[in-house]
Short mmCIF file of C-alpha atoms in Angstrom, two decimals:
data_model
loop_
_atom_site.label_atom_id
_atom_site.label_comp_id
_atom_site.label_asym_id
_atom_site.label_seq_id
_atom_site.Cartn_x
_atom_site.Cartn_y
_atom_site.Cartn_z
CA UNK A 522 31.24 -1.68 15.15
CA UNK A 523 30.51 1.34 14.47
CA UNK A 524 29.14 2.67 11.12
CA UNK A 525 28.93 6.39 11.65
CA UNK A 526 32.49 7.00 9.86
CA UNK A 527 30.56 5.66 6.85
CA UNK A 528 27.43 7.12 7.28
CA UNK A 529 28.88 10.53 7.10
CA UNK A 530 27.39 12.09 3.76
CA UNK A 531 23.81 10.51 4.46
CA UNK A 532 24.56 12.17 8.10
CA UNK A 533 25.95 15.61 7.10
CA UNK A 534 22.29 15.82 4.25
CA UNK A 535 20.19 14.95 7.50
CA UNK A 536 21.74 17.92 9.87
CA UNK A 537 21.32 20.30 6.38
CA UNK A 538 17.64 19.13 7.80
CA UNK A 539 17.43 19.71 11.43
CA UNK A 540 19.76 22.83 11.05
CA UNK A 541 16.57 24.56 9.80
CA UNK A 542 18.42 23.72 5.89
CA UNK A 543 16.56 25.66 3.20
CA UNK A 544 13.69 23.35 0.51
CA UNK A 545 16.06 22.23 -1.81
CA UNK A 546 18.60 21.41 1.00
CA UNK A 547 15.76 18.78 2.30
CA UNK A 548 15.20 17.83 -1.98
CA UNK A 549 18.83 17.05 -2.20
CA UNK A 550 19.00 15.13 1.05
CA UNK A 551 15.69 12.83 -0.24
CA UNK A 552 17.05 12.39 -3.25
CA UNK A 553 20.40 11.49 -2.38
CA UNK A 554 19.43 9.33 0.79
CA UNK A 555 17.95 6.60 -0.48
CA UNK A 556 18.08 3.23 1.46
CA UNK A 557 17.40 -0.08 1.47
CA UNK A 558 14.84 -1.27 4.69
CA UNK A 559 17.18 -3.84 6.36
CA UNK A 560 21.18 -2.86 7.06
CA UNK A 561 23.46 -4.91 8.93
CA UNK A 562 25.98 -3.17 11.44
CA UNK A 563 29.39 -2.31 9.41
CA UNK A 564 28.03 -2.50 6.25
CA UNK A 565 28.32 0.54 4.16
CA UNK A 566 25.67 2.60 3.94
CA UNK A 567 24.61 2.71 0.21
CA UNK A 568 24.20 6.26 -1.55
CA UNK A 569 21.65 5.54 -3.90
CA UNK A 570 20.25 8.72 -5.66
CA UNK A 571 16.55 8.57 -7.62
CA UNK A 572 17.81 9.04 -10.65
CA UNK A 573 20.02 5.36 -9.71
CA UNK A 574 16.98 3.38 -8.68
CA UNK A 575 14.72 4.44 -11.62
CA UNK A 576 17.25 2.48 -13.98
CA UNK A 577 18.07 -0.37 -11.45
CA UNK A 578 14.27 -0.39 -11.61
CA UNK A 579 13.52 0.59 -15.27
CA UNK A 580 10.89 2.94 -13.89
CA UNK A 581 11.03 6.00 -16.55
CA UNK A 582 8.88 7.96 -14.80
CA UNK A 583 8.01 9.02 -11.11
CA UNK A 584 6.88 12.24 -8.87
CA UNK A 585 7.53 13.01 -5.66
CA UNK A 586 5.18 15.48 -3.17
CA UNK A 587 6.33 16.19 1.16
CA UNK A 588 4.45 17.02 3.09
CA UNK A 589 5.13 18.34 6.10
CA UNK A 590 3.50 20.66 9.22
CA UNK A 591 1.01 20.18 7.14
CA UNK A 592 1.01 21.76 4.08
CA UNK A 593 2.71 20.93 0.76
CA UNK A 594 6.65 21.25 1.30
CA UNK A 595 7.96 20.58 -2.02
CA UNK A 596 6.67 18.43 -5.10
CA UNK A 597 9.07 17.22 -7.85
CA UNK A 598 8.77 15.31 -11.14
CA UNK A 599 11.44 12.95 -12.34
CA UNK A 600 12.20 11.01 -15.96
CA UNK A 601 9.36 11.08 -18.30
CA UNK A 602 5.98 10.05 -19.32
CA UNK A 603 6.70 7.33 -21.49
CA UNK A 604 10.25 5.71 -22.39
CA UNK A 605 11.51 7.47 -25.04
CA UNK A 606 9.94 10.21 -25.06
CA UNK A 607 10.76 13.92 -23.98
CA UNK A 608 7.79 14.70 -21.99
CA UNK A 609 8.42 15.07 -19.10
CA UNK A 610 7.01 13.83 -15.08
CA UNK A 611 5.60 16.64 -12.91
CA UNK A 612 4.09 16.87 -9.39
CA UNK A 613 0.81 17.30 -11.48
CA UNK A 614 1.40 14.56 -14.01
CA UNK A 615 -1.30 11.98 -13.76
CA UNK A 616 -0.80 8.48 -12.64
CA UNK A 617 -2.81 5.69 -12.58
CA UNK A 618 -2.24 4.24 -9.02
CA UNK A 619 -4.11 0.70 -9.08
CA UNK A 620 -5.03 -0.39 -5.46
CA UNK A 621 -4.17 3.01 -3.53
CA UNK A 622 -7.68 3.55 -5.05
CA UNK A 623 -9.02 1.30 -2.56
CA UNK A 624 -8.53 4.14 0.64
CA UNK A 625 -9.69 6.81 -1.83
CA UNK A 626 -13.45 5.08 -1.69
CA UNK A 627 -13.35 4.09 1.53
CA UNK A 628 -13.11 7.83 2.57
CA UNK A 629 -16.04 8.45 0.29
CA UNK A 630 -17.97 5.12 2.25
CA UNK A 631 -17.05 6.77 5.29
CA UNK A 632 -18.53 10.07 4.71
CA UNK A 633 -21.93 8.28 3.78
CA UNK A 634 -22.25 6.32 6.51
CA UNK A 635 -22.07 9.57 8.24
CA UNK A 636 -24.94 11.12 6.32
CA UNK A 637 -26.70 8.29 8.16
CA UNK A 638 -26.92 6.71 4.49
CA UNK A 639 -25.08 3.79 4.84
CA UNK A 640 -24.69 1.45 7.56
CA UNK A 641 -21.29 0.07 7.77
CA UNK A 642 -22.73 -3.12 9.90
CA UNK A 643 -25.66 -4.27 8.09
CA UNK A 644 -25.75 -7.00 6.12
CA UNK A 645 -25.35 -6.09 2.95
CA UNK A 646 -27.65 -8.75 1.61
CA UNK A 647 -30.39 -6.85 2.64
CA UNK A 648 -30.15 -3.68 0.58
CA UNK A 649 -28.20 -4.96 -2.73
CA UNK A 650 -30.86 -5.00 -5.52
CA UNK A 651 -28.89 -6.06 -9.15
CA UNK A 652 -26.80 -8.58 -7.23
CA UNK A 653 -26.31 -10.18 -4.07
CA UNK A 654 -23.44 -12.22 -2.74
CA UNK A 655 -23.61 -15.37 -3.69
CA UNK A 656 -24.69 -17.77 -0.51
CA UNK A 657 -22.63 -20.42 0.57
CA UNK A 658 -25.08 -22.91 2.78
CA UNK A 659 -22.05 -24.73 4.60
CA UNK A 660 -20.92 -21.33 5.42
CA UNK A 661 -22.01 -20.10 8.99
CA UNK A 662 -20.05 -17.09 10.44
CA UNK A 663 -20.68 -12.90 10.83
CA UNK A 664 -22.70 -11.65 7.76
CA UNK A 665 -20.86 -9.53 4.84
CA UNK A 666 -21.00 -5.57 5.99
CA UNK A 667 -18.85 -2.61 4.40
CA UNK A 668 -17.20 -2.45 7.35
CA UNK A 669 -15.94 -5.81 6.65
CA UNK A 670 -15.18 -5.26 2.82
CA UNK A 671 -13.30 -1.78 4.33
CA UNK A 672 -10.85 -4.27 5.85
CA UNK A 673 -10.32 -6.89 3.79
CA UNK A 674 -12.49 -9.09 6.26
CA UNK A 675 -15.68 -10.23 4.21
CA UNK A 676 -13.65 -13.53 3.08
CA UNK A 677 -14.36 -11.97 -0.66
CA UNK A 678 -12.11 -13.72 -3.24
CA UNK A 679 -10.51 -12.17 -6.78
CA UNK A 680 -7.65 -10.57 -5.20
CA UNK A 681 -6.96 -7.93 -8.36
CA UNK A 682 -9.03 -7.29 -11.74
CA UNK A 683 -6.28 -7.89 -14.85
CA UNK A 684 -7.82 -4.61 -16.52
CA UNK A 685 -8.53 -3.81 -20.15
CA UNK A 686 -7.11 -1.97 -23.23
CA UNK A 687 -8.68 1.44 -23.71
CA UNK A 688 -9.86 -0.06 -27.05
CA UNK A 689 -10.95 -3.85 -25.57
CA UNK A 690 -15.03 -3.95 -24.79
CA UNK A 691 -15.58 -3.58 -21.39
CA UNK A 692 -17.73 -5.61 -19.05
CA UNK A 693 -20.62 -3.95 -16.90
CA UNK A 694 -19.97 -4.53 -13.18
CA UNK A 695 -22.78 -7.22 -13.20
CA UNK A 696 -20.52 -8.72 -15.69
CA UNK A 697 -17.36 -8.73 -13.58
CA UNK A 698 -19.31 -9.43 -10.17
CA UNK A 699 -20.90 -12.65 -12.20
CA UNK A 700 -17.87 -12.90 -13.93
CA UNK A 701 -18.94 -12.89 -16.63
CA UNK A 702 -17.65 -12.41 -20.06
CA UNK A 703 -16.13 -10.13 -21.27
CA UNK A 704 -15.19 -10.09 -17.86
CA UNK A 705 -11.41 -11.80 -17.09
CA UNK A 706 -12.19 -12.82 -13.77
CA UNK A 707 -13.41 -15.87 -11.76
CA UNK A 708 -17.26 -15.00 -9.99
CA UNK A 709 -16.70 -12.75 -6.49
CA UNK A 710 -18.04 -14.62 -3.57
CA UNK A 711 -17.61 -15.64 0.07
CA UNK A 712 -15.70 -18.94 0.21
CA UNK A 713 -15.09 -18.80 3.56
CA UNK A 714 -17.02 -16.97 7.40
CA UNK A 715 -17.11 -13.65 7.05
CA UNK A 716 -14.61 -11.92 9.60
CA UNK A 717 -12.28 -14.35 9.21
CA UNK A 718 -9.71 -12.78 9.80
CA UNK A 719 -7.58 -10.58 6.71
CA UNK A 720 -7.83 -11.39 3.33
CA UNK A 721 -6.68 -9.04 0.65
CA UNK A 722 -9.96 -8.75 -2.04
CA UNK A 723 -10.19 -6.15 -4.96
CA UNK A 724 -13.19 -8.42 -5.72
CA UNK A 725 -14.95 -6.82 -2.16
CA UNK A 726 -14.52 -3.49 -3.30
CA UNK A 727 -16.02 -3.99 -6.47
CA UNK A 728 -19.17 -5.30 -4.52
CA UNK A 729 -18.28 -1.73 -2.81
CA UNK A 730 -18.96 -0.18 -5.55
CA UNK A 731 -22.30 -1.44 -6.53
CA UNK A 732 -23.20 -1.04 -2.65
CA UNK A 733 -22.37 2.61 -3.28
CA UNK A 734 -24.20 3.39 -6.24
CA UNK A 735 -27.62 2.05 -5.65
CA UNK A 736 -27.21 3.84 -1.99
CA UNK A 737 -26.71 7.20 -3.69
CA UNK A 738 -28.65 6.92 -6.88
CA UNK A 739 -25.56 7.92 -8.97
CA UNK A 740 -22.51 6.42 -10.52
CA UNK A 741 -19.21 6.28 -8.53
CA UNK A 742 -16.94 8.50 -10.55
CA UNK A 743 -19.78 11.45 -10.73
CA UNK A 744 -20.87 10.55 -6.88
CA UNK A 745 -16.95 10.76 -5.83
CA UNK A 746 -16.24 13.77 -8.74
CA UNK A 747 -19.03 15.41 -6.77
CA UNK A 748 -19.02 14.94 -2.95
CA UNK A 749 -15.03 14.69 -2.58
CA UNK A 750 -12.75 15.72 -5.73
CA UNK A 751 -13.99 18.79 -6.16
CA UNK A 752 -14.15 20.01 -2.61
CA UNK A 753 -10.38 18.69 -2.06
CA UNK A 754 -9.37 20.61 -5.05
CA UNK A 755 -8.26 17.14 -6.63
CA UNK A 756 -8.87 18.76 -9.96
CA UNK A 757 -7.14 16.48 -11.80
CA UNK A 758 -8.07 12.94 -10.28
CA UNK A 759 -10.80 11.03 -11.37
CA UNK A 760 -12.27 6.76 -11.66
CA UNK A 761 -10.74 6.21 -14.90
CA UNK A 762 -13.42 4.83 -17.63
CA UNK A 763 -13.45 3.78 -21.64
CA UNK A 764 -13.34 7.97 -22.44
CA UNK A 765 -11.23 9.50 -19.36
CA UNK A 766 -8.58 7.45 -21.65
CA UNK A 767 -8.44 9.72 -23.90
CA UNK A 768 -8.40 13.03 -21.77
CA UNK A 769 -6.13 16.16 -22.97
CA UNK A 770 -4.15 15.28 -19.83
CA UNK A 771 -0.42 14.69 -18.92
CA UNK A 772 -1.61 10.73 -18.24
CA UNK A 773 1.61 8.41 -17.90
CA UNK A 774 1.84 5.69 -19.63
CA UNK A 775 2.22 2.47 -17.33
CA UNK A 776 5.60 0.02 -18.26
CA UNK A 777 6.05 -3.88 -17.50
CA UNK A 778 9.03 -5.46 -15.34
CA UNK A 779 10.76 -5.39 -18.24
CA UNK A 780 10.68 -1.37 -18.53
CA UNK A 781 8.69 -1.30 -22.25
CA UNK A 782 5.28 0.53 -22.57
CA UNK A 783 2.28 -1.49 -22.10
CA UNK A 784 -0.01 -2.38 -24.90
CA UNK A 785 -2.57 0.72 -25.20
CA UNK A 786 -0.83 2.52 -22.56
CA UNK A 787 -2.67 2.30 -19.56
CA UNK A 788 -5.03 0.08 -18.47
CA UNK A 789 -9.05 0.67 -17.88
CA UNK A 790 -9.90 -1.38 -14.73
CA UNK A 791 -14.24 -0.46 -14.93
CA UNK A 792 -14.81 -2.39 -11.27
CA UNK A 793 -13.51 1.69 -10.36
CA UNK A 794 -13.73 1.11 -6.39
CA UNK A 795 -10.27 -0.96 -6.27
CA UNK A 796 -8.42 0.16 -8.67
CA UNK A 797 -9.78 2.48 -11.00
CA UNK A 798 -8.10 5.83 -9.95
CA UNK A 799 -6.38 8.09 -11.88
CA UNK A 800 -4.74 10.98 -9.79
CA UNK A 801 -1.25 13.61 -9.44
CA UNK A 802 1.13 13.14 -6.07
CA UNK A 803 -0.28 16.87 -5.13
CA UNK A 804 -3.90 15.83 -5.51
CA UNK A 805 -3.05 12.41 -3.09
CA UNK A 806 -1.27 14.54 -0.89
CA UNK A 807 -4.47 17.37 -0.51
CA UNK A 808 -5.85 14.28 0.40
CA UNK A 809 -3.92 13.04 3.30
CA UNK A 810 -4.27 16.27 4.38
CA UNK A 811 -7.97 15.93 4.51
CA UNK A 812 -7.56 13.34 6.32
CA UNK A 813 -5.36 14.82 9.02
CA UNK A 814 -6.81 17.87 9.27
CA UNK A 815 -9.97 15.22 9.72
CA UNK A 816 -8.41 12.62 11.89
CA UNK A 817 -7.55 16.47 14.48
CA UNK A 818 -10.95 18.03 14.14
CA UNK A 819 -9.41 20.93 12.44
CA UNK A 820 -11.72 20.53 9.31
CA UNK A 821 -14.33 18.45 8.02
CA UNK A 822 -14.13 18.94 4.46
CA UNK A 823 -13.17 15.02 3.67
CA UNK A 824 -14.90 13.22 6.84
CA UNK A 825 -15.94 14.09 10.60
CA UNK A 826 -13.73 13.59 12.92
CA UNK A 827 -15.03 10.48 14.40
CA UNK A 828 -15.36 9.05 10.60
CA UNK A 829 -11.21 9.96 10.37
CA UNK A 830 -10.68 7.90 14.24
CA UNK A 831 -12.88 5.12 13.14
CA UNK A 832 -11.22 5.27 9.67
CA UNK A 833 -7.91 5.42 11.59
CA UNK A 834 -8.45 2.56 14.13
CA UNK A 835 -7.24 -0.89 13.54
CA UNK A 836 -10.13 -3.26 12.70
CA UNK A 837 -8.07 -6.48 11.15
CA UNK A 838 -4.67 -7.21 12.23
CA UNK A 839 -2.92 -3.77 11.08
CA UNK A 840 -5.60 -3.28 9.16
CA UNK A 841 -8.63 0.14 9.14
CA UNK A 842 -11.00 1.08 7.03
CA UNK A 843 -9.01 1.03 3.76
CA UNK A 844 -5.72 2.27 5.32
CA UNK A 845 -2.46 -0.42 6.65
CA UNK A 846 -1.96 1.12 10.14
CA UNK A 847 1.01 1.20 12.46
CA UNK A 848 2.97 2.89 15.37
CA UNK A 849 1.68 4.02 18.65
CA UNK A 850 1.03 7.66 20.19
CA UNK A 851 3.15 10.37 18.17
CA UNK A 852 4.18 8.08 16.03
CA UNK A 853 1.23 6.40 14.66
CA UNK A 854 0.76 6.39 11.16
CA UNK A 855 -0.95 5.42 8.45
CA UNK A 856 -0.55 3.95 4.31
CA UNK A 857 -0.91 2.00 1.52
CA UNK A 858 0.96 0.65 -1.49
CA UNK A 859 0.25 -0.92 -4.70
CA UNK A 860 2.83 -2.18 -7.14
CA UNK A 861 -0.04 -2.77 -9.80
CA UNK A 862 0.20 -3.76 -13.58
CA UNK A 863 2.50 -1.25 -14.99
CA UNK A 864 2.65 0.96 -11.72
CA UNK A 865 3.69 1.67 -8.49
CA UNK A 866 2.24 3.99 -6.07
CA UNK A 867 2.77 4.65 -2.05
CA UNK A 868 0.81 6.71 -0.12
CA UNK A 869 2.07 7.55 3.82
CA UNK A 870 1.21 9.92 6.82
CA UNK A 871 1.12 10.20 10.48
CA UNK A 872 -2.14 10.60 12.32
CA UNK A 873 0.14 13.72 13.91
CA UNK A 874 2.22 16.49 12.95
CA UNK A 875 0.57 16.98 9.32
CA UNK A 876 3.73 14.60 7.51
CA UNK A 877 3.68 12.62 4.78
CA UNK A 878 5.13 11.64 1.20
CA UNK A 879 3.39 10.17 -1.72
CA UNK A 880 5.46 8.81 -4.97
CA UNK A 881 3.45 7.62 -7.99
CA UNK A 882 5.54 5.78 -10.72
CA UNK A 883 4.83 4.73 -13.95
CA UNK A 884 6.91 1.30 -14.08
CA UNK A 885 5.86 -1.79 -12.46
CA UNK A 886 8.71 -2.10 -10.81
CA UNK A 887 7.61 1.74 -8.96
CA UNK A 888 6.41 -0.48 -5.86
CA UNK A 889 10.14 -0.94 -4.20
CA UNK A 890 11.38 2.57 -5.97
CA UNK A 891 8.57 4.04 -3.75
CA UNK A 892 9.58 2.46 -0.64
CA UNK A 893 12.86 3.43 -0.70
CA UNK A 894 11.83 6.83 -1.61
CA UNK A 895 9.73 7.29 0.94
CA UNK A 896 11.76 5.44 3.37
CA UNK A 897 14.65 8.84 2.69
CA UNK A 898 11.95 11.10 2.51
CA UNK A 899 12.17 9.31 6.82
CA UNK A 900 15.21 9.54 7.04
CA UNK A 901 15.82 13.18 5.68
CA UNK A 902 12.43 14.30 7.87
CA UNK A 903 13.82 12.46 11.08
CA UNK A 904 10.04 10.52 10.71
CA UNK A 905 9.52 8.24 13.91
CA UNK A 906 8.61 5.63 11.31
CA UNK A 907 9.62 4.03 7.73
CA UNK A 908 13.21 4.69 8.48
CA UNK A 909 15.75 2.01 7.85
CA UNK A 910 17.08 -0.55 10.48
CA UNK A 911 20.19 -1.02 11.69
CA UNK A 912 21.00 -4.71 12.27
CA UNK A 913 23.71 -6.18 14.28
CA UNK A 914 24.12 -10.12 14.15
CA UNK A 915 25.31 -12.57 16.79
CA UNK A 916 25.73 -15.85 17.22
CA UNK A 917 22.14 -17.77 16.84
CA UNK A 918 21.02 -20.20 19.82
CA UNK A 919 20.97 -23.40 18.46
CA UNK A 920 18.75 -24.42 21.56
CA UNK A 921 15.97 -21.91 20.18
CA UNK A 922 16.12 -22.78 16.82
CA UNK A 923 14.17 -26.35 16.33
CA UNK A 924 11.52 -23.94 18.18
CA UNK A 925 11.20 -21.72 15.10
CA UNK A 926 10.71 -24.21 12.32
CA UNK A 927 7.99 -25.08 10.53
CA UNK A 928 5.09 -24.15 8.09
CA UNK A 929 3.45 -20.79 8.76
CA UNK A 930 0.60 -19.17 7.32
CA UNK A 931 0.59 -15.15 6.04
CA UNK A 932 -2.46 -13.48 7.01
CA UNK A 933 -2.09 -10.02 5.80
CA UNK A 934 0.38 -9.74 2.30
CA UNK A 935 -1.09 -8.87 -0.90
CA UNK A 936 1.00 -12.40 -2.54
CA UNK A 937 2.44 -14.11 -0.32
CA UNK A 938 0.48 -17.02 1.74
CA UNK A 939 2.65 -19.33 3.20
CA UNK A 940 6.24 -19.70 4.21
CA UNK A 941 8.18 -21.73 6.34
CA UNK A 942 11.49 -21.62 8.74
CA UNK A 943 14.15 -24.00 8.46
CA UNK A 944 17.84 -25.65 9.97
CA UNK A 945 20.45 -24.97 7.36
CA UNK A 946 23.49 -26.55 9.39
CA UNK A 947 22.77 -25.06 12.38
CA UNK A 948 21.23 -22.05 11.70
CA UNK A 949 18.05 -20.98 10.51
CA UNK A 950 16.79 -19.85 6.82
CA UNK A 951 13.65 -18.66 5.39
CA UNK A 952 11.94 -20.51 2.48
CA UNK A 953 8.78 -18.13 0.62
CA UNK A 954 7.59 -17.94 -3.17
CA UNK A 955 10.02 -20.38 -4.15
CA UNK A 956 13.17 -19.72 -2.28
CA UNK A 957 15.41 -20.13 0.42
CA UNK A 958 17.44 -17.36 2.17
CA UNK A 959 19.71 -17.58 5.02
CA UNK A 960 18.80 -15.66 8.04
CA UNK A 961 21.37 -13.81 10.50
CA UNK A 962 20.43 -13.64 14.31
CA UNK A 963 20.35 -10.16 15.68
CA UNK A 964 18.82 -12.32 19.52
CA UNK A 965 16.99 -15.33 20.24
CA UNK A 966 13.37 -13.88 18.46
CA UNK A 967 14.59 -11.72 15.75
CA UNK A 968 16.43 -12.50 12.32
CA UNK A 969 17.22 -10.72 9.66
CA UNK A 970 18.79 -10.63 6.09
CA UNK A 971 19.54 -7.89 4.40
CA UNK A 972 20.71 -8.60 1.21
CA UNK A 973 16.67 -10.05 0.92
CA UNK A 974 15.28 -6.98 2.96
CA UNK A 975 13.54 -9.68 5.31
CA UNK A 976 13.09 -9.04 9.11
CA UNK A 977 11.42 -12.02 10.85
CA UNK A 978 10.97 -10.87 14.91
CA UNK A 979 9.58 -14.46 16.48
CA UNK A 980 6.41 -14.85 19.49
CA UNK A 981 8.42 -16.73 22.29
CA UNK A 982 5.96 -16.32 24.83
CA UNK A 983 5.05 -19.95 25.20
CA UNK A 984 7.48 -20.87 27.73
CA UNK A 985 10.06 -23.26 26.04
CA UNK A 986 7.28 -24.72 23.40
CA UNK A 987 7.35 -23.56 19.63
CA UNK A 988 6.99 -20.54 18.41
CA UNK A 989 3.17 -20.20 17.39
CA UNK A 990 3.77 -16.21 15.32
CA UNK A 991 5.80 -14.37 13.63
CA UNK A 992 5.85 -10.81 12.14
CA UNK A 993 7.40 -10.53 8.41
CA UNK A 994 9.14 -7.91 7.53
CA UNK A 995 9.38 -8.23 3.65
CA UNK A 996 11.18 -5.04 2.13
CA UNK A 997 9.65 -2.89 4.28
CA UNK A 998 6.29 -3.82 4.31
CA UNK A 999 5.10 -6.28 7.34
CA UNK A 1000 2.43 -9.16 7.87
CA UNK A 1001 1.24 -11.21 10.28
CA UNK A 1002 1.63 -15.10 10.38
CA UNK A 1003 0.38 -18.32 12.28
CA UNK A 1004 2.11 -21.55 12.09
CA UNK A 1005 0.32 -23.88 10.40
CA UNK A 1006 -2.15 -25.34 12.69
CA UNK A 1007 -2.43 -22.76 15.18
CA UNK A 1008 -5.14 -21.64 16.68
CA UNK A 1009 -6.17 -17.95 15.93
#
């Protein structure tokens, strides 16, 4: 069934871009073109706007910057710093960005390595002094290294940190790593052999802070300000601290999923390296451009060319060193995002062509909103990735269904570790996070739910045997899942 007639308003907006429309045309195409990640052929495409979706997700403020041809094409703020206020968000508003901190800290670590001051592949316990990775006698495997920490393959525990109000007593880094009060986390340990595969860990990045500070002899925030933020012109960016919360800057208040401001306005993350970055959309765009320039050999302001290539090479599943990677050739991309406590952020860019986007929000529902805005940018600028996928529904093959059913372990998607494929009345369904969702068939190895924003692609290469793995795309983010009991 042809759906082009129903998409006419969106196509008209796209033509403005492709035919050389001005900046205002490009901005309007993005603002009025938000889409879900999965659409069923024959359905009418929604005409969501940025303002519509801010209301839907109860996000008071958003900042967007789009990069095109290696430069900042435009930036714009929407909404307010705090619900109920009149203080407007702009492209230079300071936002907490939670785990988007990680790739920025990773780039600083790589710079240190290429100066010859840090060995990415050395056992970190050979150099750590104030704290050591706790030994677990029964574990046998590769050593914990900086490279494995950067790619979430070191098998550290502690997925994320709770954070503190600015008026609360802050733990030291050592108290965080050891899990002692006033820290609120369990001890940061390694509880399976390093190199066992992807496992998201903010705890590993807290350990990285200790490694970097002992290597440089400087506090992480001061060192990164000197060697990274100032040289790149990231004039508003900082790693948060109790003192930083009182700076005279337009700082966005964090808001919970219900749209109400968090107590104290913001959270401080004293481990710094995992979730502690405060930055602006324009500053993050400068970091993306600097990484693209380094990869192309145009500039070494951020990293030497070889170091950028190392950062943007897959090491653990879809992950490089601090960034999620995907695509091939001209469509190769890097990205990172988080829907953390009281905020949501996304960054995306391509290895070639100088294209990218930054979306920062001050609401807990902002991660999904940011995904939709990035998707709108991708549609409007005709990017080769991050666009909505149109799916044509077919009748499921009853002979294939038994090969799909069973439990699967999810390797590399924060917040989801297990799912199950079921057969219900001759049709597939997926059970995850306590909810069962029917799936429509696109082909014998591909199934989807437009309503739940899910795509499942199964590996049926083993003849007529059961699928050993699947690729799950959920709300626009891809992850690999292995059948329980399947060999690595």
